[in-house]
Amino acid sequence: MYDFLSLSPERVRSGIGAASLLPEEVARVGGSRALIITGNTLANKTGLAQRLADQLGKQCVGVFDGSKQHVLASSVDAAVAEADRTRADVLISFGGGSPIDTAKMVAYKRLQAGAPVPPHIAVPTTLSAGEFTHAAGMTDDTTRVKGVYFDIQLMPRTVILDPELTVETPEWLWGATGLRAMDHAVEAVWAKPPHPLVSTLALRAAHDLRENLPRSRDVGDLELRLHCQHAAWMSIFGLLNLGLRLTHPIGHQLGARFDIPHGVTSCVVLPEAMRFFAERTTREQAQLAEAFGVAQKSDAASAAAAADAIEQLVKDLSLPGRLSDTSARKDELADVARSIAEELREFNSPDTDLATAEALEGLLRKVW
């Protein structure tokens, strides 16, 4: 028996130029005082945040540019204060996963305080796909441990996918968040138990990302970049119904502790995690090989080929493939492994017997 809770943004508007619909969406969700939540680069080193503010005109009450990678708790507190100061009745997150989760955590703080939750319109510029979930991560500034928070009221009301707004996204970030979307797809395919709808979309997403992501680095091909945005959406559709088995908890803790972008943690960890999990998920990984067009004569050989294909994709995108290529510290890997094991236990992973702290430390050392 399947039990599927269908939670999605109520409206997704996608296409070249879709950002022009933002004022209409602010009005549709009942707002007139929109606060744009973004990071320093989009706000101050490109003209894109100002472009959105100009489109909104009097509907925009400000631009908060203090969103931080991995959503530091202090940056969320600052965003809450700005939303209160401006009396914002709509939040517009603009950028990658960090601004999106910052807006979600503003909503979460409002919930905790018993205050009204403003509607959230997400305008992503990467492929991390967090705009399609009701979960958010926030990192303790002192311990660098990331917590994950869930509530149906964290789901954005509207998502706007406009490839024109991705042209300033650095090539490495576009590629790395595409690998993050691939990571979503892999977790969906090997979910226990899998769901036929989610698996179908995830396999299509995996195929499309492998096919299109390298070519989409050409910022002039907006249609191809839009295809990747749709693939990222498919990669995460329904995933939170199924639970996260391995790679996302690894990414949560590696990223928060060492300030490594989540997309980069997927580049480094995903192929080796697939090999680590191969005996338990042989058939599921063979399905990925079929989606990639690299199926072999046996499921075991196909699973190995799927991991190799993703590893090659990382190389083709010129992205980091080893922890030693990042800001990670080798002498802290045992502590990180314990944090990962704790997160797996917290969320009732079916694999805590295999993914012990000791085994996870071994996996991390393999990718050093």
GROMACS .gro file of N, CA, C and O in nm, residues 152-269:
model
  472
  152ILE      N    1   0.426   2.204   0.668
  152ILE     CA    2   0.360   2.226   0.539
  152ILE      C    3   0.351   2.375   0.506
  152ILE      O    4   0.344   2.413   0.389
  153GLN      N    5   0.355   2.461   0.608
  153GLN     CA    6   0.348   2.604   0.583
  153GLN      C    7   0.481   2.663   0.535
  153GLN      O    8   0.490   2.782   0.505
  154LEU      N    9   0.585   2.579   0.526
  154LEU     CA   10   0.713   2.625   0.470
  154LEU      C   11   0.715   2.614   0.318
  154LEU      O   12   0.807   2.664   0.253
  155MET      N   13   0.616   2.548   0.259
  155MET     CA   14   0.611   2.533   0.114
  155MET      C   15   0.582   2.667   0.047
  155MET      O   16   0.485   2.734   0.083
  156PRO      N   17   0.664   2.709  -0.049
  156PRO     CA   18   0.630   2.831  -0.123
  156PRO      C   19   0.494   2.820  -0.192
  156PRO      O   20   0.456   2.712  -0.238
  157ARG      N   21   0.423   2.932  -0.199
  157ARG     CA   22   0.296   2.934  -0.269
  157ARG      C   23   0.318   2.929  -0.421
  157ARG      O   24   0.242   2.865  -0.494
  158THR      N   25   0.419   3.001  -0.467
  158THR     CA   26   0.448   3.010  -0.610
  158THR      C   27   0.597   2.990  -0.634
  158THR      O   28   0.680   3.036  -0.553
  159VAL      N   29   0.629   2.924  -0.742
  159VAL     CA   30   0.767   2.916  -0.790
  159VAL      C   31   0.770   2.973  -0.932
  159VAL      O   32   0.685   2.940  -1.014
  160ILE      N   33   0.868   3.058  -0.957
  160ILE     CA   34   0.888   3.113  -1.091
  160ILE      C   35   1.022   3.066  -1.143
  160ILE      O   36   1.127   3.096  -1.084
  161LEU      N   37   1.019   2.989  -1.251
  161LEU     CA   38   1.141   2.938  -1.316
  161LEU      C   39   1.163   3.018  -1.444
  161LEU      O   40   1.091   3.002  -1.542
  162ASP      N   41   1.262   3.103  -1.443
  162ASP     CA   42   1.295   3.185  -1.559
  162ASP      C   43   1.443   3.171  -1.588
  162ASP      O   44   1.527   3.220  -1.512
  163PRO      N   45   1.478   3.104  -1.698
  163PRO     CA   46   1.621   3.084  -1.727
  163PRO      C   47   1.696   3.214  -1.752
  163PRO      O   48   1.818   3.218  -1.737
  164GLU      N   49   1.626   3.322  -1.785
  164GLU     CA   50   1.695   3.450  -1.802
  164GLU      C   51   1.763   3.494  -1.673
  164GLU      O   52   1.865   3.565  -1.677
  165LEU      N   53   1.706   3.454  -1.560
  165LEU     CA   54   1.764   3.493  -1.431
  165LEU      C   55   1.879   3.404  -1.388
  165LEU      O   56   1.939   3.428  -1.283
  166THR      N   57   1.912   3.304  -1.468
  166THR     CA   58   2.024   3.214  -1.434
  166THR      C   59   2.153   3.251  -1.505
  166THR      O   60   2.256   3.187  -1.481
  167VAL      N   61   2.149   3.350  -1.593
  167VAL     CA   62   2.267   3.375  -1.677
  167VAL      C   63   2.386   3.428  -1.596
  167VAL      O   64   2.501   3.414  -1.639
  168GLU      N   65   2.359   3.488  -1.479
  168GLU     CA   66   2.468   3.537  -1.394
  168GLU      C   67   2.514   3.431  -1.293
  168GLU      O   68   2.609   3.454  -1.218
  169THR      N   69   2.447   3.317  -1.290
  169THR     CA   70   2.488   3.210  -1.198
  169THR      C   71   2.624   3.157  -1.242
  169THR      O   72   2.640   3.117  -1.359
  170PRO      N   73   2.723   3.153  -1.154
  170PRO     CA   74   2.855   3.102  -1.194
  170PRO      C   75   2.845   2.961  -1.252
  170PRO      O   76   2.765   2.879  -1.205
  171GLU      N   77   2.927   2.933  -1.351
  171GLU     CA   78   2.921   2.803  -1.418
  171GLU      C   79   2.938   2.688  -1.321
  171GLU      O   80   2.868   2.587  -1.329
  172TRP      N   81   3.032   2.703  -1.226
  172TRP     CA   82   3.054   2.594  -1.131
  172TRP      C   83   2.931   2.570  -1.044
  172TRP      O   84   2.896   2.456  -1.012
  173LEU      N   85   2.861   2.680  -1.007
  173LEU     CA   86   2.745   2.667  -0.919
  173LEU      C   87   2.628   2.604  -0.994
  173LEU      O   88   2.555   2.522  -0.939
  174TRP      N   89   2.609   2.645  -1.119
  174TRP     CA   90   2.505   2.583  -1.203
  174TRP      C   91   2.530   2.432  -1.212
  174TRP      O   92   2.438   2.351  -1.191
  175GLY      N   93   2.653   2.393  -1.244
  175GLY     CA   94   2.684   2.252  -1.257
  175GLY      C   95   2.671   2.176  -1.126
  175GLY      O   96   2.615   2.066  -1.121
  176ALA      N   97   2.723   2.235  -1.017
  176ALA     CA   98   2.719   2.166  -0.887
  176ALA      C   99   2.576   2.148  -0.838
  176ALA      O  100   2.542   2.042  -0.783
  177THR      N  101   2.491   2.249  -0.855
  177THR     CA  102   2.352   2.232  -0.811
  177THR      C  103   2.279   2.134  -0.902
  177THR      O  104   2.184   2.068  -0.858
  178GLY      N  105   2.323   2.124  -1.028
  178GLY     CA  106   2.269   2.018  -1.113
  178GLY      C  107   2.303   1.881  -1.060
  178GLY      O  108   2.220   1.788  -1.064
  179LEU      N  109   2.423   1.865  -1.004
  179LEU     CA  110   2.459   1.738  -0.939
  179LEU      C  111   2.378   1.719  -0.811
  179LEU      O  112   2.346   1.605  -0.775
  180ARG      N  113   2.344   1.828  -0.746
  180ARG     CA  114   2.257   1.815  -0.628
  180ARG      C  115   2.120   1.761  -0.670
  180ARG      O  116   2.062   1.675  -0.601
  181ALA      N  117   2.069   1.811  -0.782
  181ALA     CA  118   1.943   1.758  -0.834
  181ALA      C  119   1.957   1.611  -0.871
  181ALA      O  120   1.866   1.530  -0.846
  182MET      N  121   2.071   1.573  -0.929
  182MET     CA  122   2.095   1.432  -0.958
  182MET      C  123   2.093   1.351  -0.829
  182MET      O  124   2.039   1.239  -0.824
  183ASP      N  125   2.148   1.408  -0.723
  183ASP     CA  126   2.148   1.343  -0.591
  183ASP      C  127   2.004   1.322  -0.543
  183ASP      O  128   1.970   1.214  -0.490
  184HIS      N  129   1.916   1.423  -0.562
  184HIS     CA  130   1.775   1.405  -0.528
  184HIS      C  131   1.718   1.285  -0.603
  184HIS      O  132   1.645   1.202  -0.547
  185ALA      N  133   1.747   1.278  -0.733
  185ALA     CA  134   1.692   1.172  -0.816
  185ALA      C  135   1.738   1.035  -0.768
  185ALA      O  136   1.659   0.940  -0.762
  186VAL      N  137   1.865   1.023  -0.734
  186VAL     CA  138   1.918   0.894  -0.688
  186VAL      C  139   1.850   0.854  -0.557
  186VAL      O  140   1.808   0.738  -0.540
  187GLU      N  141   1.835   0.948  -0.464
  187GLU     CA  142   1.769   0.917  -0.337
  187GLU      C  143   1.624   0.874  -0.361
  187GLU      O  144   1.571   0.788  -0.291
  188ALA      N  145   1.559   0.934  -0.460
  188ALA     CA  146   1.420   0.897  -0.491
  188ALA      C  147   1.413   0.757  -0.550
  188ALA      O  148   1.324   0.678  -0.516
  189VAL      N  149   1.506   0.723  -0.637
  189VAL     CA  150   1.504   0.593  -0.704
  189VAL      C  151   1.531   0.480  -0.605
  189VAL      O  152   1.468   0.373  -0.612
  190TRP      N  153   1.623   0.502  -0.512
  190TRP     CA  154   1.655   0.392  -0.419
  190TRP      C  155   1.578   0.402  -0.286
  190TRP      O  156   1.611   0.337  -0.187
  191ALA      N  157   1.476   0.484  -0.282
  191ALA     CA  158   1.394   0.496  -0.162
  191ALA      C  159   1.337   0.360  -0.121
  191ALA      O  160   1.317   0.271  -0.204
  192LYS      N  161   1.312   0.344   0.008
  192LYS     CA  162   1.261   0.218   0.061
  192LYS      C  163   1.135   0.242   0.141
  192LYS      O  164   1.142   0.297   0.251
  193PRO      N  165   1.017   0.203   0.086
  193PRO     CA  166   0.998   0.146  -0.047
  193PRO      C  167   0.990   0.257  -0.151
  193PRO      O  168   0.955   0.371  -0.118
  194PRO      N  169   1.021   0.225  -0.276
  194PRO     CA  170   1.007   0.326  -0.381
  194PRO      C  171   0.860   0.352  -0.413
  194PRO      O  172   0.773   0.271  -0.381
  195HIS      N  173   0.834   0.465  -0.473
  195HIS     CA  174   0.698   0.498  -0.516
  195HIS      C  175   0.698   0.509  -0.669
  195HIS      O  176   0.786   0.574  -0.726
  196PRO      N  177   0.603   0.445  -0.739
  196PRO     CA  178   0.610   0.442  -0.885
  196PRO      C  179   0.607   0.580  -0.951
  196PRO      O  180   0.677   0.603  -1.050
  197LEU      N  181   0.529   0.672  -0.897
  197LEU     CA  182   0.523   0.806  -0.955
  197LEU      C  183   0.656   0.879  -0.935
  197LEU      O  184   0.713   0.936  -1.030
  198VAL      N  185   0.706   0.875  -0.814
  198VAL     CA  186   0.831   0.944  -0.782
  198VAL      C  187   0.947   0.885  -0.860
  198VAL      O  188   1.031   0.958  -0.915
  199SER      N  189   0.952   0.751  -0.866
  199SER     CA  190   1.061   0.686  -0.939
  199SER      C  191   1.060   0.722  -1.087
  199SER      O  192   1.165   0.746  -1.148
  200THR      N  193   0.942   0.726  -1.146
  200THR     CA  194   0.931   0.758  -1.288
  200THR      C  195   0.986   0.897  -1.317
  200THR      O  196   1.064   0.918  -1.411
  201LEU      N  197   0.945   0.994  -1.235
  201LEU     CA  198   0.993   1.130  -1.254
  201LEU      C  199   1.143   1.141  -1.226
  201LEU      O  200   1.216   1.212  -1.296
  202ALA      N  201   1.190   1.071  -1.123
  202ALA     CA  202   1.331   1.078  -1.087
  202ALA      C  203   1.419   1.020  -1.196
  202ALA      O  204   1.527   1.075  -1.227
  203LEU      N  205   1.378   0.909  -1.255
  203LEU     CA  206   1.457   0.849  -1.362
  203LEU      C  207   1.461   0.940  -1.485
  203LEU      O  208   1.564   0.953  -1.551
  204ARG      N  209   1.349   1.006  -1.515
  204ARG     CA  210   1.349   1.102  -1.625
  204ARG      C  211   1.441   1.220  -1.593
  204ARG      O  212   1.516   1.269  -1.679
  205ALA      N  213   1.436   1.266  -1.469
  205ALA     CA  214   1.523   1.376  -1.428
  205ALA      C  215   1.670   1.338  -1.442
  205ALA      O  216   1.752   1.416  -1.493
  206ALA      N  217   1.705   1.218  -1.397
  206ALA     CA  218   1.843   1.172  -1.405
  206ALA      C  219   1.890   1.168  -1.551
  206ALA      O  220   2.001   1.212  -1.584
  207HIS      N  221   1.805   1.115  -1.639
  207HIS     CA  222   1.838   1.110  -1.782
  207HIS      C  223   1.861   1.251  -1.836
  207HIS      O  224   1.961   1.280  -1.904
  208ASP      N  225   1.766   1.341  -1.808
  208ASP     CA  226   1.773   1.475  -1.865
  208ASP      C  227   1.892   1.553  -1.812
  208ASP      O  228   1.956   1.629  -1.887
  209LEU      N  229   1.924   1.538  -1.684
  209LEU     CA  230   2.037   1.610  -1.627
  209LEU      C  231   2.168   1.561  -1.687
  209LEU      O  232   2.255   1.642  -1.724
  210ARG      N  233   2.184   1.430  -1.701
  210ARG     CA  234   2.308   1.380  -1.760
  210ARG      C  235   2.320   1.423  -1.906
  210ARG      O  236   2.429   1.457  -1.954
  211GLU      N  237   2.208   1.427  -1.976
  211GLU     CA  238   2.207   1.464  -2.117
  211GLU      C  239   2.232   1.613  -2.138
  211GLU      O  240   2.305   1.652  -2.230
  212ASN      N  241   2.171   1.696  -2.054
  212ASN     CA  242   2.165   1.840  -2.083
  212ASN      C  243   2.257   1.927  -2.000
  212ASN      O  244   2.290   2.039  -2.042
  213LEU      N  245   2.296   1.881  -1.881
  213LEU     CA  246   2.368   1.969  -1.791
  213LEU      C  247   2.500   2.020  -1.850
  213LEU      O  248   2.526   2.142  -1.844
  214PRO      N  249   2.584   1.936  -1.909
  214PRO     CA  250   2.709   1.990  -1.964
  214PRO      C  251   2.685   2.095  -2.073
  214PRO      O  252   2.751   2.200  -2.075
  215ARG      N  253   2.589   2.071  -2.160
  215ARG     CA  254   2.563   2.165  -2.269
  215ARG      C  255   2.494   2.292  -2.220
  215ARG      O  256   2.504   2.398  -2.283
  216SER      N  257   2.424   2.285  -2.107
  216SER     CA  258   2.351   2.401  -2.057
  216SER      C  259   2.444   2.506  -1.997
  216SER      O  260   2.398   2.615  -1.959
  217ARG      N  261   2.573   2.477  -1.989
  217ARG     CA  262   2.667   2.578  -1.942
  217ARG      C  263   2.676   2.696  -2.039
  217ARG      O  264   2.725   2.803  -2.003
  218ASP      N  265   2.629   2.675  -2.160
  218ASP     CA  266   2.618   2.785  -2.257
  218ASP      C  267   2.500   2.872  -2.215
  218ASP      O  268   2.385   2.835  -2.236
  219VAL      N  269   2.527   2.989  -2.156
  219VAL     CA  270   2.420   3.070  -2.100
  219VAL      C  271   2.330   3.128  -2.209
  219VAL      O  272   2.221   3.179  -2.180
  220GLY      N  273   2.373   3.119  -2.334
  220GLY     CA  274   2.289   3.168  -2.441
  220GLY      C  275   2.178   3.074  -2.480
  220GLY      O  276   2.081   3.115  -2.546
  221ASP      N  277   2.188   2.949  -2.438
  221ASP     CA  278   2.085   2.850  -2.472
  221ASP      C  279   1.984   2.844  -2.358
  221ASP      O  280   1.989   2.755  -2.272
  222LEU      N  281   1.893   2.938  -2.358
  222LEU     CA  282   1.798   2.948  -2.247
  222LEU      C  283   1.701   2.832  -2.244
  222LEU      O  284   1.658   2.789  -2.136
  223GLU      N  285   1.664   2.777  -2.359
  223GLU     CA  286   1.573   2.662  -2.361
  223GLU      C  287   1.637   2.542  -2.293
  223GLU      O  288   1.570   2.469  -2.218
  224LEU      N  289   1.765   2.522  -2.317
  224LEU     CA  290   1.834   2.409  -2.253
  224LEU      C  291   1.843   2.429  -2.103
  224LEU      O  292   1.826   2.335  -2.024
  225ARG      N  293   1.866   2.551  -2.060
  225ARG     CA  294   1.870   2.578  -1.917
  225ARG      C  295   1.732   2.559  -1.854
  225ARG      O  296   1.720   2.509  -1.742
  226LEU      N  297   1.627   2.595  -1.928
  226LEU     CA  298   1.492   2.570  -1.879
  226LEU      C  299   1.465   2.421  -1.867
  226LEU      O  300   1.402   2.376  -1.770
  227HIS      N  301   1.513   2.340  -1.962
  227HIS     CA  302   1.500   2.194  -1.951
  227HIS      C  303   1.564   2.144  -1.821
  227HIS      O  304   1.509   2.057  -1.752
  228CYS      N  305   1.680   2.200  -1.786
  228CYS     CA  306   1.746   2.159  -1.662
  228CYS      C  307   1.666   2.203  -1.540
  228CYS      O  308   1.658   2.130  -1.440
  229GLN      N  309   1.605   2.320  -1.545
  229GLN     CA  310   1.519   2.364  -1.434
  229GLN      C  311   1.401   2.269  -1.416
  229GLN      O  312   1.365   2.234  -1.302
  230HIS      N  313   1.341   2.226  -1.525
  230HIS     CA  314   1.231   2.130  -1.515
  230HIS      C  315   1.280   1.995  -1.463
  230HIS      O  316   1.211   1.929  -1.385
  231ALA      N  317   1.400   1.955  -1.504
  231ALA     CA  318   1.456   1.829  -1.455
  231ALA      C  319   1.480   1.835  -1.305
  231ALA      O  320   1.455   1.738  -1.232
  232ALA      N  321   1.528   1.950  -1.256
  232ALA     CA  322   1.549   1.964  -1.112
  232ALA      C  323   1.417   1.951  -1.037
  232ALA      O  324   1.411   1.889  -0.930
  233TRP      N  325   1.311   2.009  -1.092
  233TRP     CA  326   1.177   1.996  -1.032
  233TRP      C  327   1.137   1.849  -1.026
  233TRP      O  328   1.093   1.799  -0.921
  234MET      N  329   1.153   1.777  -1.136
  234MET     CA  330   1.117   1.635  -1.137
  234MET      C  331   1.201   1.555  -1.039
  234MET      O  332   1.153   1.459  -0.978
  235SER      N  333   1.328   1.595  -1.020
  235SER     CA  334   1.419   1.516  -0.936
  235SER      C  335   1.373   1.510  -0.791
  235SER      O  336   1.403   1.413  -0.720
  236ILE      N  337   1.302   1.612  -0.745
  236ILE     CA  338   1.268   1.621  -0.603
  236ILE      C  339   1.119   1.602  -0.578
  236ILE      O  340   1.075   1.600  -0.463
  237PHE      N  341   1.042   1.582  -0.684
  237PHE     CA  342   0.897   1.571  -0.669
  237PHE      C  343   0.861   1.452  -0.579
  237PHE      O  344   0.895   1.338  -0.608
  238GLY      N  345   0.794   1.481  -0.469
  238GLY     CA  346   0.748   1.375  -0.378
  238GLY      C  347   0.855   1.312  -0.293
  238GLY      O  348   0.825   1.219  -0.215
  239LEU      N  349   0.980   1.359  -0.302
  239LEU     CA  350   1.090   1.291  -0.234
  239LEU      C  351   1.070   1.284  -0.083
  239LEU      O  352   1.104   1.183  -0.019
  240LEU      N  353   1.015   1.389  -0.024
  240LEU     CA  354   1.002   1.390   0.122
  240LEU      C  355   0.895   1.293   0.172
  240LEU      O  356   0.887   1.269   0.292
  241ASN      N  357   0.815   1.236   0.082
  241ASN     CA  358   0.726   1.127   0.121
  241ASN      C  359   0.805   1.000   0.152
  241ASN      O  360   0.755   0.912   0.223
  242LEU      N  361   0.924   0.991   0.097
  242LEU     CA  362   0.996   0.864   0.096
  242LEU      C  363   1.110   0.859   0.197
  242LEU      O  364   1.154   0.751   0.234
  243GLY      N  365   1.159   0.973   0.238
  243GLY     CA  366   1.271   0.974   0.331
  243GLY      C  367   1.403   0.976   0.257
  243GLY      O  368   1.411   0.945   0.137
  244LEU      N  369   1.508   1.014   0.327
  244LEU     CA  370   1.643   1.026   0.270
  244LEU      C  371   1.732   0.919   0.330
  244LEU      O  372   1.746   0.910   0.451
  245ARG      N  373   1.792   0.841   0.244
  245ARG     CA  374   1.862   0.723   0.294
  245ARG      C  375   2.008   0.748   0.330
  245ARG      O  376   2.059   0.689   0.424
  246LEU      N  377   2.079   0.829   0.252
  246LEU     CA  378   2.222   0.839   0.282
  246LEU      C  379   2.285   0.971   0.239
  246LEU      O  380   2.342   1.043   0.321
  247THR      N  381   2.278   1.005   0.110
  247THR     CA  382   2.363   1.112   0.058
  247THR      C  383   2.323   1.251   0.109
  247THR      O  384   2.410   1.336   0.129
  248HIS      N  385   2.195   1.274   0.133
  248HIS     CA  386   2.155   1.406   0.182
  248HIS      C  387   2.203   1.431   0.325
  248HIS      O  388   2.257   1.539   0.354
  249PRO      N  389   2.187   1.336   0.418
  249PRO     CA  390   2.245   1.358   0.551
  249PRO      C  391   2.397   1.380   0.547
  249PRO      O  392   2.449   1.464   0.622
  250ILE      N  393   2.466   1.310   0.458
  250ILE     CA  394   2.611   1.334   0.445
  250ILE      C  395   2.635   1.478   0.401
  250ILE      O  396   2.719   1.549   0.457
  251GLY      N  397   2.560   1.521   0.300
  251GLY     CA  398   2.578   1.657   0.251
  251GLY      C  399   2.543   1.763   0.353
  251GLY      O  400   2.611   1.866   0.365
  252HIS      N  401   2.435   1.738   0.431
  252HIS     CA  402   2.396   1.835   0.534
  252HIS      C  403   2.512   1.862   0.630
  252HIS      O  404   2.545   1.977   0.659
  253GLN      N  405   2.574   1.755   0.679
  253GLN     CA  406   2.674   1.771   0.784
  253GLN      C  407   2.810   1.813   0.730
  253GLN      O  408   2.878   1.896   0.791
  254LEU      N  409   2.850   1.759   0.615
  254LEU     CA  410   2.976   1.804   0.554
  254LEU      C  411   2.968   1.952   0.519
  254LEU      O  412   3.060   2.029   0.546
  255GLY      N  413   2.857   1.989   0.455
  255GLY     CA  414   2.844   2.126   0.409
  255GLY      C  415   2.845   2.226   0.522
  255GLY      O  416   2.916   2.328   0.518
  256ALA      N  417   2.765   2.198   0.625
  256ALA     CA  418   2.754   2.293   0.736
  256ALA      C  419   2.885   2.305   0.814
  256ALA      O  420   2.925   2.415   0.853
  257ARG      N  421   2.951   2.193   0.836
  257ARG     CA  422   3.072   2.197   0.919
  257ARG      C  423   3.188   2.269   0.850
  257ARG      O  424   3.261   2.346   0.912
  258PHE      N  425   3.202   2.244   0.719
  258PHE     CA  426   3.319   2.297   0.649
  258PHE      C  427   3.285   2.407   0.549
  258PHE      O  428   3.370   2.449   0.472
  259ASP      N  429   3.159   2.452   0.551
  259ASP     CA  430   3.114   2.558   0.460
  259ASP      C  431   3.137   2.520   0.314
  259ASP      O  432   3.183   2.600   0.233
  260ILE      N  433   3.101   2.396   0.282
  260ILE     CA  434   3.111   2.346   0.144
  260ILE      C  435   2.972   2.355   0.082
  260ILE      O  436   2.875   2.310   0.142
  261PRO      N  437   2.959   2.413  -0.037
  261PRO     CA  438   2.827   2.417  -0.101
  261PRO      C  439   2.769   2.276  -0.116
  261PRO      O  440   2.842   2.181  -0.145
  262HIS      N  441   2.637   2.265  -0.095
  262HIS     CA  442   2.575   2.133  -0.100
  262HIS      C  443   2.595   2.065  -0.234
  262HIS      O  444   2.610   1.942  -0.242
  263GLY      N  445   2.593   2.142  -0.342
  263GLY     CA  446   2.616   2.081  -0.472
  263GLY      C  447   2.752   2.016  -0.480
  263GLY      O  448   2.768   1.908  -0.540
  264VAL      N  449   2.852   2.078  -0.420
  264VAL     CA  450   2.987   2.022  -0.422
  264VAL      C  451   2.993   1.895  -0.337
  264VAL      O  452   3.061   1.798  -0.374
  265THR      N  453   2.921   1.892  -0.224
  265THR     CA  454   2.921   1.768  -0.145
  265THR      C  455   2.862   1.653  -0.227
  265THR      O  456   2.909   1.539  -0.217
  266SER      N  457   2.761   1.682  -0.311
  266SER     CA  458   2.705   1.577  -0.396
  266SER      C  459   2.807   1.531  -0.499
  266SER      O  460   2.820   1.411  -0.526
  267CYS      N  461   2.882   1.625  -0.557
  267CYS     CA  462   2.986   1.588  -0.654
  267CYS      C  463   3.087   1.492  -0.593
  267CYS      O  464   3.129   1.394  -0.655
  268VAL      N  465   3.126   1.521  -0.470
  268VAL     CA  466   3.230   1.444  -0.404
  268VAL      C  467   3.178   1.308  -0.356
  268VAL      O  468   3.246   1.205  -0.374
  269VAL      N  469   3.060   1.306  -0.298
  269VAL     CA  470   3.015   1.189  -0.224
  269VAL      C  471   2.929   1.094  -0.306
  269VAL      O  472   2.933   0.972  -0.286
   0.00000   0.00000   0.00000
